[in-house]
XYZ file of N, CA and C in Angstrom:
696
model
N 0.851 -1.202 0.000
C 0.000 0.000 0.000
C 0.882 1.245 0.000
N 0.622 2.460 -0.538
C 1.361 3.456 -1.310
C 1.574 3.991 0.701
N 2.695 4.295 1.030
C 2.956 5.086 2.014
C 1.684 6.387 2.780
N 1.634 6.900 1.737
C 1.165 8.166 1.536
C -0.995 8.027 1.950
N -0.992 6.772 1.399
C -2.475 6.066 1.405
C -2.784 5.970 3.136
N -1.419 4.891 3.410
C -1.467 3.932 4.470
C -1.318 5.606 5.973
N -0.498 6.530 5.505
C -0.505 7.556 6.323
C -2.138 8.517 6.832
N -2.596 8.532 5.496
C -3.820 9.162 5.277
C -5.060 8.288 6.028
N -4.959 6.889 5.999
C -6.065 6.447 6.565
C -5.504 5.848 8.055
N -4.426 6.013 8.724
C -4.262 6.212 10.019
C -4.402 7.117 10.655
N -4.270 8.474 9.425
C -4.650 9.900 10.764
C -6.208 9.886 10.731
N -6.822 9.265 9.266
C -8.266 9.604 10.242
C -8.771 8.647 10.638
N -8.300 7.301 10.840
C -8.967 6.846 11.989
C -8.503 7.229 13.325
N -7.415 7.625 13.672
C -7.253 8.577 15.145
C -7.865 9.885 15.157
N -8.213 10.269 14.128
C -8.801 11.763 14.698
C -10.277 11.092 14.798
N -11.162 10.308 13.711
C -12.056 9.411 13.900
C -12.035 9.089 15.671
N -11.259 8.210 15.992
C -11.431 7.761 17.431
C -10.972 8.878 18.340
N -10.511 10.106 18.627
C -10.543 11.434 19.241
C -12.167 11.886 19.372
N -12.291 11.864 18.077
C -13.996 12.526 18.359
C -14.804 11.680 18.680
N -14.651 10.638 18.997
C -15.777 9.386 19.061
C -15.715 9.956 20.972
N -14.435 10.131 21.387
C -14.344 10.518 22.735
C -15.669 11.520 23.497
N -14.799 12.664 22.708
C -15.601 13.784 22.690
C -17.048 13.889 22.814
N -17.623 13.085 21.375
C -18.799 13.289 20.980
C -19.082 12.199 20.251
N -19.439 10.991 21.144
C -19.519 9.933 21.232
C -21.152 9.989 19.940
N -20.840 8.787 19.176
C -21.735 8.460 18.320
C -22.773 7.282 18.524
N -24.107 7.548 18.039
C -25.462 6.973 18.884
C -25.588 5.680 17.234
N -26.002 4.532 17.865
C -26.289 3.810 16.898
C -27.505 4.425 16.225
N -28.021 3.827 14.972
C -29.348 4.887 14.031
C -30.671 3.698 14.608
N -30.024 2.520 14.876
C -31.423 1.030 15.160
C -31.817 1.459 16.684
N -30.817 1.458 17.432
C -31.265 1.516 18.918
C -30.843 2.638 20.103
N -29.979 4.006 18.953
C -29.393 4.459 19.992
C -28.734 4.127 20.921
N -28.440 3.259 21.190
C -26.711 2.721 22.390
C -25.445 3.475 21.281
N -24.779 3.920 22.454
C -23.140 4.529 21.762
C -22.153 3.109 20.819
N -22.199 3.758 20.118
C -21.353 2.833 19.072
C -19.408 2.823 19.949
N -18.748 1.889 19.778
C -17.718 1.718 20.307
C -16.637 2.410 19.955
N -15.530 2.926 20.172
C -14.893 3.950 19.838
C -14.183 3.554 18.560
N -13.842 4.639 17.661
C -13.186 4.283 16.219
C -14.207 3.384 15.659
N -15.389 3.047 15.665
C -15.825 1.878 14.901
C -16.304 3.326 13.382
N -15.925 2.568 12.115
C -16.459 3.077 11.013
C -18.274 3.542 10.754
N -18.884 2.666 11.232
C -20.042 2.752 11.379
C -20.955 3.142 12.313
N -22.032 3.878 12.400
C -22.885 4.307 13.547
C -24.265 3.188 13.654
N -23.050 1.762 13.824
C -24.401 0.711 14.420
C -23.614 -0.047 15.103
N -24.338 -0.264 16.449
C -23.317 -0.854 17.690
C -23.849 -2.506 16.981
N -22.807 -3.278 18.106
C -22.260 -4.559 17.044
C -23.400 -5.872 17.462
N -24.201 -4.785 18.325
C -25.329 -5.880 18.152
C -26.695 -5.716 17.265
N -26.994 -4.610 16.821
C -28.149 -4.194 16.013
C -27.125 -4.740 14.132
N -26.234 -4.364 14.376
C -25.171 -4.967 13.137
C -25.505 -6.303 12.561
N -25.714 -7.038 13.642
C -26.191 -8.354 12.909
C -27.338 -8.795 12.723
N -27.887 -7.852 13.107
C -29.397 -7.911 12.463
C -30.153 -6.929 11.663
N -29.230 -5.902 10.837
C -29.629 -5.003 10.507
C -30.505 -5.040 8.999
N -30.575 -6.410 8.549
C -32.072 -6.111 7.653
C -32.995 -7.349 8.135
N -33.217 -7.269 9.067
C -34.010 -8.436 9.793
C -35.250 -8.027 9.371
N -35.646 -6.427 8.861
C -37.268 -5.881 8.154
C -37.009 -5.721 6.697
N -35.816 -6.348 6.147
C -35.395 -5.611 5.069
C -36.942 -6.290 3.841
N -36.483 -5.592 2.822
C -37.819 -6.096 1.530
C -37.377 -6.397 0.165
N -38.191 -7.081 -0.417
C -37.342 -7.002 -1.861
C -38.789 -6.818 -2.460
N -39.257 -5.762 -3.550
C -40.684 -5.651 -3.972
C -39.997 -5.631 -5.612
N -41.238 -6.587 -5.825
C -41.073 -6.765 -7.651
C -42.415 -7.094 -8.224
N -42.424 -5.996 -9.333
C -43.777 -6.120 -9.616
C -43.505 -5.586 -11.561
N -44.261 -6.144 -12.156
C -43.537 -6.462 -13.658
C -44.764 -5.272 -13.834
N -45.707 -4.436 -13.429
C -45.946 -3.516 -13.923
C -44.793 -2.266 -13.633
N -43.551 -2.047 -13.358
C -43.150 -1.589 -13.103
C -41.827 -1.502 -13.904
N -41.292 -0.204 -14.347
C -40.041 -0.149 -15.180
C -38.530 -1.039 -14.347
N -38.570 -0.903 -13.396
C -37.319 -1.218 -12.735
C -37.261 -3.050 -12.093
N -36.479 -3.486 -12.387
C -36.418 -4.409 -11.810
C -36.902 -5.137 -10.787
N -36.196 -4.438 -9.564
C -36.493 -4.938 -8.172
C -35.860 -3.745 -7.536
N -36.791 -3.473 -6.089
C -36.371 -2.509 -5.497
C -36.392 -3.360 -4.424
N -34.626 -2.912 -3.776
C -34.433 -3.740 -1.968
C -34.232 -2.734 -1.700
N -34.536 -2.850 -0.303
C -34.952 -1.840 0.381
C -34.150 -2.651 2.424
N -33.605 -1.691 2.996
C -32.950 -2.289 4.419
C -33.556 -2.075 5.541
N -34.436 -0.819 6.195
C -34.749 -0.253 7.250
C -36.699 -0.216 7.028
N -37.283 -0.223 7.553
C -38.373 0.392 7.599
C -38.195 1.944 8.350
N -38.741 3.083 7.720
C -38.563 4.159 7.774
C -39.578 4.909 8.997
N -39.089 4.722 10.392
C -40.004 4.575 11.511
C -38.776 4.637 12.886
N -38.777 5.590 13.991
C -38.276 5.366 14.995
C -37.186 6.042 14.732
N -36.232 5.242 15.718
C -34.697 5.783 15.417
C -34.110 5.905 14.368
N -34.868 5.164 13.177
C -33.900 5.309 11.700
C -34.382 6.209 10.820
N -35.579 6.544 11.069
C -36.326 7.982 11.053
C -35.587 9.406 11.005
N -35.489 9.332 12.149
C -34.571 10.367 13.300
C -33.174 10.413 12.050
N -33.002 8.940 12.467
C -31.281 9.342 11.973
C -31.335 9.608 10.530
N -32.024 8.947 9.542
C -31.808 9.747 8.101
C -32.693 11.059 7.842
N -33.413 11.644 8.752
C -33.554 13.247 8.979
C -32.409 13.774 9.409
N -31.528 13.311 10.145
C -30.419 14.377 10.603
C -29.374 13.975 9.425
N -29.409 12.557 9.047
C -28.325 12.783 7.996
C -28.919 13.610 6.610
N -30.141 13.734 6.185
C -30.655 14.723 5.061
C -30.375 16.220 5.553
N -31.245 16.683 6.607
C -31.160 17.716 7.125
C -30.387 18.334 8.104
N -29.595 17.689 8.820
C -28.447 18.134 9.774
C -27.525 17.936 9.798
N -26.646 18.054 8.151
C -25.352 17.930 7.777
C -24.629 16.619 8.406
N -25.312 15.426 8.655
C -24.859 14.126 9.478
C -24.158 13.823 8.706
N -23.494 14.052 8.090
C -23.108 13.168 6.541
C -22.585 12.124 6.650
N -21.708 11.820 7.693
C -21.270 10.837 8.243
C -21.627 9.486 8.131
N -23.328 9.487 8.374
C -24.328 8.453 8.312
C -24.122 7.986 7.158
N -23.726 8.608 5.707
C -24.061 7.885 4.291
C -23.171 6.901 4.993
N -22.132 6.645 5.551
C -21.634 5.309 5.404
C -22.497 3.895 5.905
N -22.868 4.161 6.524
C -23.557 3.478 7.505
C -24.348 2.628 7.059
N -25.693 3.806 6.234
C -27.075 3.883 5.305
C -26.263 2.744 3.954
N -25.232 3.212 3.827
C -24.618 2.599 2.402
C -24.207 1.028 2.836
N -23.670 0.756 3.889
C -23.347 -0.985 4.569
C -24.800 -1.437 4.303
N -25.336 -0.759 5.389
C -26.499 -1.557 5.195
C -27.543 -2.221 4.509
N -27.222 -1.034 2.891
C -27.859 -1.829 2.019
C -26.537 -2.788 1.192
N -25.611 -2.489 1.139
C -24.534 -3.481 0.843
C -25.031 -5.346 1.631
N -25.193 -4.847 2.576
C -25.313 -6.337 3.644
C -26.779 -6.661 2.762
N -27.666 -6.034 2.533
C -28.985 -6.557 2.061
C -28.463 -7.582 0.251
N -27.971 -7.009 -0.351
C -27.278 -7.215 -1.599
C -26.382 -8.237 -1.900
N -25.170 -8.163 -0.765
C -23.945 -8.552 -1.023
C -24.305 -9.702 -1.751
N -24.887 -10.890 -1.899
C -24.929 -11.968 -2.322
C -25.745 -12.086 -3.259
N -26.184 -11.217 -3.462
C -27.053 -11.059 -5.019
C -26.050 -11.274 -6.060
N -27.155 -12.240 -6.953
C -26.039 -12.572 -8.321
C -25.583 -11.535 -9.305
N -27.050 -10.520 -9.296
C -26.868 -9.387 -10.020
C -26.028 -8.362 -10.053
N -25.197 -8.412 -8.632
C -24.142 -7.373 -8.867
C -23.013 -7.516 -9.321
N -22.387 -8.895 -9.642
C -21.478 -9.149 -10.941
C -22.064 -8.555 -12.230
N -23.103 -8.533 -12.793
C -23.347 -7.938 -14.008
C -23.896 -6.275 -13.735
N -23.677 -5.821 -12.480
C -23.558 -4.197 -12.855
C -22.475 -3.612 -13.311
N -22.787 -2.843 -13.861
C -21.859 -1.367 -14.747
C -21.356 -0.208 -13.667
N -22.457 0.452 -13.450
C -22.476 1.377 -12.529
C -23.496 1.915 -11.286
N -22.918 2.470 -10.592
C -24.453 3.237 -9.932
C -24.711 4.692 -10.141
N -26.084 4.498 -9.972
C -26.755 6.170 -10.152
C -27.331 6.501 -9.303
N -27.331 7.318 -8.646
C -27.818 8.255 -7.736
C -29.184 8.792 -8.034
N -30.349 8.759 -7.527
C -31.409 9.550 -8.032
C -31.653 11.138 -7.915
N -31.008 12.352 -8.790
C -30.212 13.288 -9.089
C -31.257 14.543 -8.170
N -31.084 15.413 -7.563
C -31.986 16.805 -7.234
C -31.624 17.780 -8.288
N -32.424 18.744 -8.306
C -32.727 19.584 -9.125
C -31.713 21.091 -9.181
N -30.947 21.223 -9.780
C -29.695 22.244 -9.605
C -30.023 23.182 -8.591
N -31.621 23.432 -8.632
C -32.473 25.066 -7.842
C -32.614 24.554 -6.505
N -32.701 23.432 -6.547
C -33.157 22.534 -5.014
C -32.144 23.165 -4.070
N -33.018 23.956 -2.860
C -32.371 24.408 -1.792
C -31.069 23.334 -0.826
N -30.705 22.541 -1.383
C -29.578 21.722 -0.497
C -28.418 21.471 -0.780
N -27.505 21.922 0.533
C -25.843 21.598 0.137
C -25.654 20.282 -0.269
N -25.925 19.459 -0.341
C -25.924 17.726 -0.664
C -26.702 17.185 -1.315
N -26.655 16.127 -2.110
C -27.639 15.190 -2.180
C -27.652 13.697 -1.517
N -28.364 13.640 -0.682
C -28.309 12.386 0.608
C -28.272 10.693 -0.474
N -28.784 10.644 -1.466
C -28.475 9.531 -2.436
C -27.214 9.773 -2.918
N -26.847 10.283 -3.501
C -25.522 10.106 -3.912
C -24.528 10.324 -3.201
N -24.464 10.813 -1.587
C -23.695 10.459 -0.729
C -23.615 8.921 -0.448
N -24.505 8.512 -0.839
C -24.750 7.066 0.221
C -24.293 6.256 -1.038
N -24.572 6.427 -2.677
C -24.010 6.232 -4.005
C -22.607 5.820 -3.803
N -22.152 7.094 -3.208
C -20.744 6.977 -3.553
C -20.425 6.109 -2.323
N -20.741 5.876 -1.105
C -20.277 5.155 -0.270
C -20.639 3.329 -0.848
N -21.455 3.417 -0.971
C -21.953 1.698 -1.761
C -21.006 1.372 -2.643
N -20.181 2.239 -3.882
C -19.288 2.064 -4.717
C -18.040 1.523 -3.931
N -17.576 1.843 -2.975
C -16.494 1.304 -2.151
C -16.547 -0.246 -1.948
N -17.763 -0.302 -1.650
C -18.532 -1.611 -1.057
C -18.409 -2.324 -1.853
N -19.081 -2.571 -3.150
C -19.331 -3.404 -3.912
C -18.253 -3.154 -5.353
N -17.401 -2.355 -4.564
C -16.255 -1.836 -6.255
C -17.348 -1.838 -7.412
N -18.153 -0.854 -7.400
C -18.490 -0.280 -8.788
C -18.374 0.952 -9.308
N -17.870 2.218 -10.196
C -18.598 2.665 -10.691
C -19.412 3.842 -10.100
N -19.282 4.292 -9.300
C -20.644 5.338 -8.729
C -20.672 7.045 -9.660
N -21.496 6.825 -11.042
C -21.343 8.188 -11.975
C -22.547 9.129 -11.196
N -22.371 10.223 -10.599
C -23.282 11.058 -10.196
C -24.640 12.024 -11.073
N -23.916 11.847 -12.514
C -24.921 12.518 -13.270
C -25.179 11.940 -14.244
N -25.396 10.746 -14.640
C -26.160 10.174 -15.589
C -27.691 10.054 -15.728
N -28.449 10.611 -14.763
C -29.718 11.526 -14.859
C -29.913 12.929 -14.597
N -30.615 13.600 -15.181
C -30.749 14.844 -14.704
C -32.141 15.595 -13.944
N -32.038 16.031 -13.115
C -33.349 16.251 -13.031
C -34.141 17.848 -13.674
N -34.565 17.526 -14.515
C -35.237 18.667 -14.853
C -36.737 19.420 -14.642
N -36.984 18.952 -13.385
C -38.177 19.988 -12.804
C -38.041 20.315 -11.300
N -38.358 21.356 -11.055
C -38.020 21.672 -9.326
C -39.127 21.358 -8.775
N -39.533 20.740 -8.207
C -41.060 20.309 -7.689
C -40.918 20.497 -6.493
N -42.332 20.673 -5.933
C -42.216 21.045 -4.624
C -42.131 19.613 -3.884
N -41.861 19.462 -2.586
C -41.452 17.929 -2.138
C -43.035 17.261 -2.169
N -42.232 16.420 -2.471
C -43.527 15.246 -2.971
C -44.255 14.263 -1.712
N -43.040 14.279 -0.336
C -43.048 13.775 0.728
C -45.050 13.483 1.259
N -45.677 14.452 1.247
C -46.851 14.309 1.836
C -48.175 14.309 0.531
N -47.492 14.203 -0.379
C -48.298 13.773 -1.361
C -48.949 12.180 -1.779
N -50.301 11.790 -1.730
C -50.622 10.389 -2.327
C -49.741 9.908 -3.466
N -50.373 8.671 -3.080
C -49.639 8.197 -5.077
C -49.870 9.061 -6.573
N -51.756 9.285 -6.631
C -51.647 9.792 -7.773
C -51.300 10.902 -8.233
N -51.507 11.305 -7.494
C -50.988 13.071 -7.227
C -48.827 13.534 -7.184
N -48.474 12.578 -6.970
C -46.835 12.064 -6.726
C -46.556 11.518 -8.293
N -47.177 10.168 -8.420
C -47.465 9.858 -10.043
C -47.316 11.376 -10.714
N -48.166 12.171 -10.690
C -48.513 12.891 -11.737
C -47.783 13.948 -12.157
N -47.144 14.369 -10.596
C -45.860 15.122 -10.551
C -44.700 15.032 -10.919
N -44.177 13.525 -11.300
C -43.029 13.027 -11.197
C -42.548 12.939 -12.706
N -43.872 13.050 -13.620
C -43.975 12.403 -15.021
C -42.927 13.591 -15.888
N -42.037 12.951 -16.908
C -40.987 14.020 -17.478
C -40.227 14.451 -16.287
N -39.681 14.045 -15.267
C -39.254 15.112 -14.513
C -37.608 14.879 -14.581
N -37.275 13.696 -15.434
C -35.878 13.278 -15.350
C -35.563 12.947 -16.540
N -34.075 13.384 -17.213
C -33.716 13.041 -18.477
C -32.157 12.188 -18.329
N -31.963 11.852 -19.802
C -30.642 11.495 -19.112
C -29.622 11.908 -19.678
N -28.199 12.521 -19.294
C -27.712 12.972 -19.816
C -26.917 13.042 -20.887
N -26.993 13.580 -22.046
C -26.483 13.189 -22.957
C -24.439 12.503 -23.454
N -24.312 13.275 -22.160
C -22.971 12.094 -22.416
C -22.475 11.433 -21.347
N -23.914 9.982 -21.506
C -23.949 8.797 -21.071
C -24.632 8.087 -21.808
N -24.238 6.647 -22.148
C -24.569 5.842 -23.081
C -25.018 4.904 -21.154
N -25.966 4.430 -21.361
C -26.843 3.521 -21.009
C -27.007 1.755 -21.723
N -26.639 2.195 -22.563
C -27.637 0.830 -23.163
C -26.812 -0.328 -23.211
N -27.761 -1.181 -22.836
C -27.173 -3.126 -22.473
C -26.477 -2.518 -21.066
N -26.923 -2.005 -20.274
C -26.080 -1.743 -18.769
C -27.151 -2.076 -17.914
N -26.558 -2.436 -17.110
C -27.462 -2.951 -15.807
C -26.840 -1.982 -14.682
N -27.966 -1.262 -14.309
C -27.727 -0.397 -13.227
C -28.430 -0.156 -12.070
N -27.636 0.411 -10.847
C -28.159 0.243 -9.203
C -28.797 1.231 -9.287
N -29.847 2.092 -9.078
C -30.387 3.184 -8.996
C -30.628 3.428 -7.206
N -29.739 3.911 -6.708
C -30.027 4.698 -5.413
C -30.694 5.718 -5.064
N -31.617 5.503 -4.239
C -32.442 6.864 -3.443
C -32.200 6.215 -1.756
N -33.216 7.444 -0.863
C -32.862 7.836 0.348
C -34.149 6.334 1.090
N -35.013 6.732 0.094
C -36.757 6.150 1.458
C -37.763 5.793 -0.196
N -37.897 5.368 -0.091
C -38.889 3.956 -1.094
C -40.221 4.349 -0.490
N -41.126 5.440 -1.203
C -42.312 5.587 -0.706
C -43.779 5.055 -1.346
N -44.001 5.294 -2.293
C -44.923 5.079 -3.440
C -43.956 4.510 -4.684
N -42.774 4.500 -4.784
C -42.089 4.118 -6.347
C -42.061 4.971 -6.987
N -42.707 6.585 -7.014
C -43.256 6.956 -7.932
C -41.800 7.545 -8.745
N -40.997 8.097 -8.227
C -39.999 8.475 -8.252
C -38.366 7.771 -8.916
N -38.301 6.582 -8.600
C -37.434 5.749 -8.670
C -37.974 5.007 -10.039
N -39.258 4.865 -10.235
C -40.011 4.253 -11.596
C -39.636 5.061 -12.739
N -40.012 6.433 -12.088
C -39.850 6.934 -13.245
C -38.149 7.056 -13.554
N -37.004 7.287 -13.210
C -35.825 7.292 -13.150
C -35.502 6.010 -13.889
N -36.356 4.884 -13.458
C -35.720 3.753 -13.872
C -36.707 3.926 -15.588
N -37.589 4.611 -15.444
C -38.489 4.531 -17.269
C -37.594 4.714 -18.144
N -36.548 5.956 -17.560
C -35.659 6.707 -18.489
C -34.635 6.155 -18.832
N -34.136 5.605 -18.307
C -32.701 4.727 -18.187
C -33.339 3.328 -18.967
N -34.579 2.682 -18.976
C -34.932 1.216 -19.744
C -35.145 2.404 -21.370
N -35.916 3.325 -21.154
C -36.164 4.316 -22.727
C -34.949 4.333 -23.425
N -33.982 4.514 -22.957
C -32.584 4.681 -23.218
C -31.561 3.008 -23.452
N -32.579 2.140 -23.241
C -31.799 1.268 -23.645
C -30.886 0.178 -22.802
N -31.158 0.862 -21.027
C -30.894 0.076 -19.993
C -31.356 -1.504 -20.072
N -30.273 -2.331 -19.897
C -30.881 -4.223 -19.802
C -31.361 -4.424 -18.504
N -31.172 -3.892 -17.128
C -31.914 -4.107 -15.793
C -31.612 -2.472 -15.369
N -32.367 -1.860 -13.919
C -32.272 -1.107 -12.870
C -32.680 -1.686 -11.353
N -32.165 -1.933 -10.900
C -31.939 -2.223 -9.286
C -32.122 -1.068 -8.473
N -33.318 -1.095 -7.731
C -33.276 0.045 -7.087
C -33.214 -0.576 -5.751
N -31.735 0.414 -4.892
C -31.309 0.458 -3.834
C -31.831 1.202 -2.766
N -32.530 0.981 -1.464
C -32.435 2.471 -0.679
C -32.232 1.699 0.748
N -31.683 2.519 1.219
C -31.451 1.881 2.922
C -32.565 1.834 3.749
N -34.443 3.025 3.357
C -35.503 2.736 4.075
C -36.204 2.842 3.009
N -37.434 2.107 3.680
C -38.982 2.098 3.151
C -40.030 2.267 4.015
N -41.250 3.370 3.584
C -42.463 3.387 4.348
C -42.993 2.303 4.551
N -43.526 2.090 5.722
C -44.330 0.948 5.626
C -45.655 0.705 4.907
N -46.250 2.131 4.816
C -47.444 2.066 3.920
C -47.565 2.455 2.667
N -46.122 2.066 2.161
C -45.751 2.045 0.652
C -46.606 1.419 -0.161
N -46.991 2.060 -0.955
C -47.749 1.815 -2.258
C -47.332 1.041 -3.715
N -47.293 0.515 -4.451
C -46.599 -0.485 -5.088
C -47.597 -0.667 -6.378
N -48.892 0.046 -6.589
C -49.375 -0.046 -7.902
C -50.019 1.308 -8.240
């Protein structure tokens, strides 16, 4: 390992385990303090059970493959991917990103992926980040793929869709993503990452554009799902 590598990832796991001191980190399943220096914010007993609710939904009216899904989106994991969207947690993409890694890892399908995609926000969209393609790029580590950030684009600013029904979400969502023109898609099998799996409405359509274009599968990834997710 290059000197220079092996230097770089010893100072931050000591400054990593300095602040763990300080400002000790809460697991996202049960809240107990995670152990000092550990990479992840899930203590090592919620760890081995961390898709014990996980889902796999497949439904052939639907553009995308299969969407897995790790957390039900409820409680402490609630909490914690609100503070990692909204309270600069960023930290958490790693975490959010294992966990759907652990849901996956043994899927046959990820030998025949290409790349991953991030499900893209809107240039106008009020946020320093986008919480999918943080968690994008952390999954790419995981599974050595690929993580291209803009091979969709989003081209409508919509207002959040969060408390909207299906049809009304449906109706909003339609045209709202293109793809960018210098990316070739076609015969690729790709992971499509988002944050929370609510209605599909969103991730369907992402995945319409990418099969329009000539995509051979889309896998849609997210670390939660509503429980009163909608599916037709």
């Amino acid at each position: 390992m290059n000197l220079k590598i092996l230097l770089y990832k010893t100072v931050k796991l000591i400054s990593r385990s300095v602040l763990d001191i300080f400002y000790p980190r809460e697991c996202i399943a049960c809240n107990s303090f995670v152990n000092i220096g550990n990479k992840l914010s899930v203590c090592r007993c919620c760890k081995n059970t961390l898709n014990a609710r996980s889902v796999v939904i497949r439904n052939s009216e639907k553009y995308f493959d299969e969407a897995i899904c790790s957390f039900e989106y409820s409680g402490n994991i609630k909490k914690a991917m609100s503070d990692f969207k909204f309270k600069r947690l960023t930290y958490l993409a790693q975490t959010f990103a294992y966990a759907v890694y652990d849901n996956v890892k043994n899927r046959d399908f990820l030998h025949s992926v290409s790349f991953i995609c991030p499900v893209p926000l809107h240039p106008m969209r009020d946020r320093d980040y986008n919480q999918s393609e943080l968690i994008a790029k952390e999954l790419s580590h995981y599974i050595n793929v690929k993580m291209i950030p803009d091979i969709l684009i989003k081209t409508k600013n919509l207002p959040p869709l969060s408390k909207m029904d299906y049809p009304k979400r449906n109706y909003m969502i339609k045209s709202s993503f293109a793809l960018n023109p210098g990316h070739d898609v076609s015969g690729k099998t790709i992971c499509l990452v988002d944050d929370i799996y609510t209605t599909s409405a969103t991730v369907n359509e992402c995945a319409r554009v990418l099969k329009m274009h000539g995509a051979k599968a889309v896998y849609v990834l997210c670390p939660c799902y509503t429980k009163k997710r909608k599916e037709k």
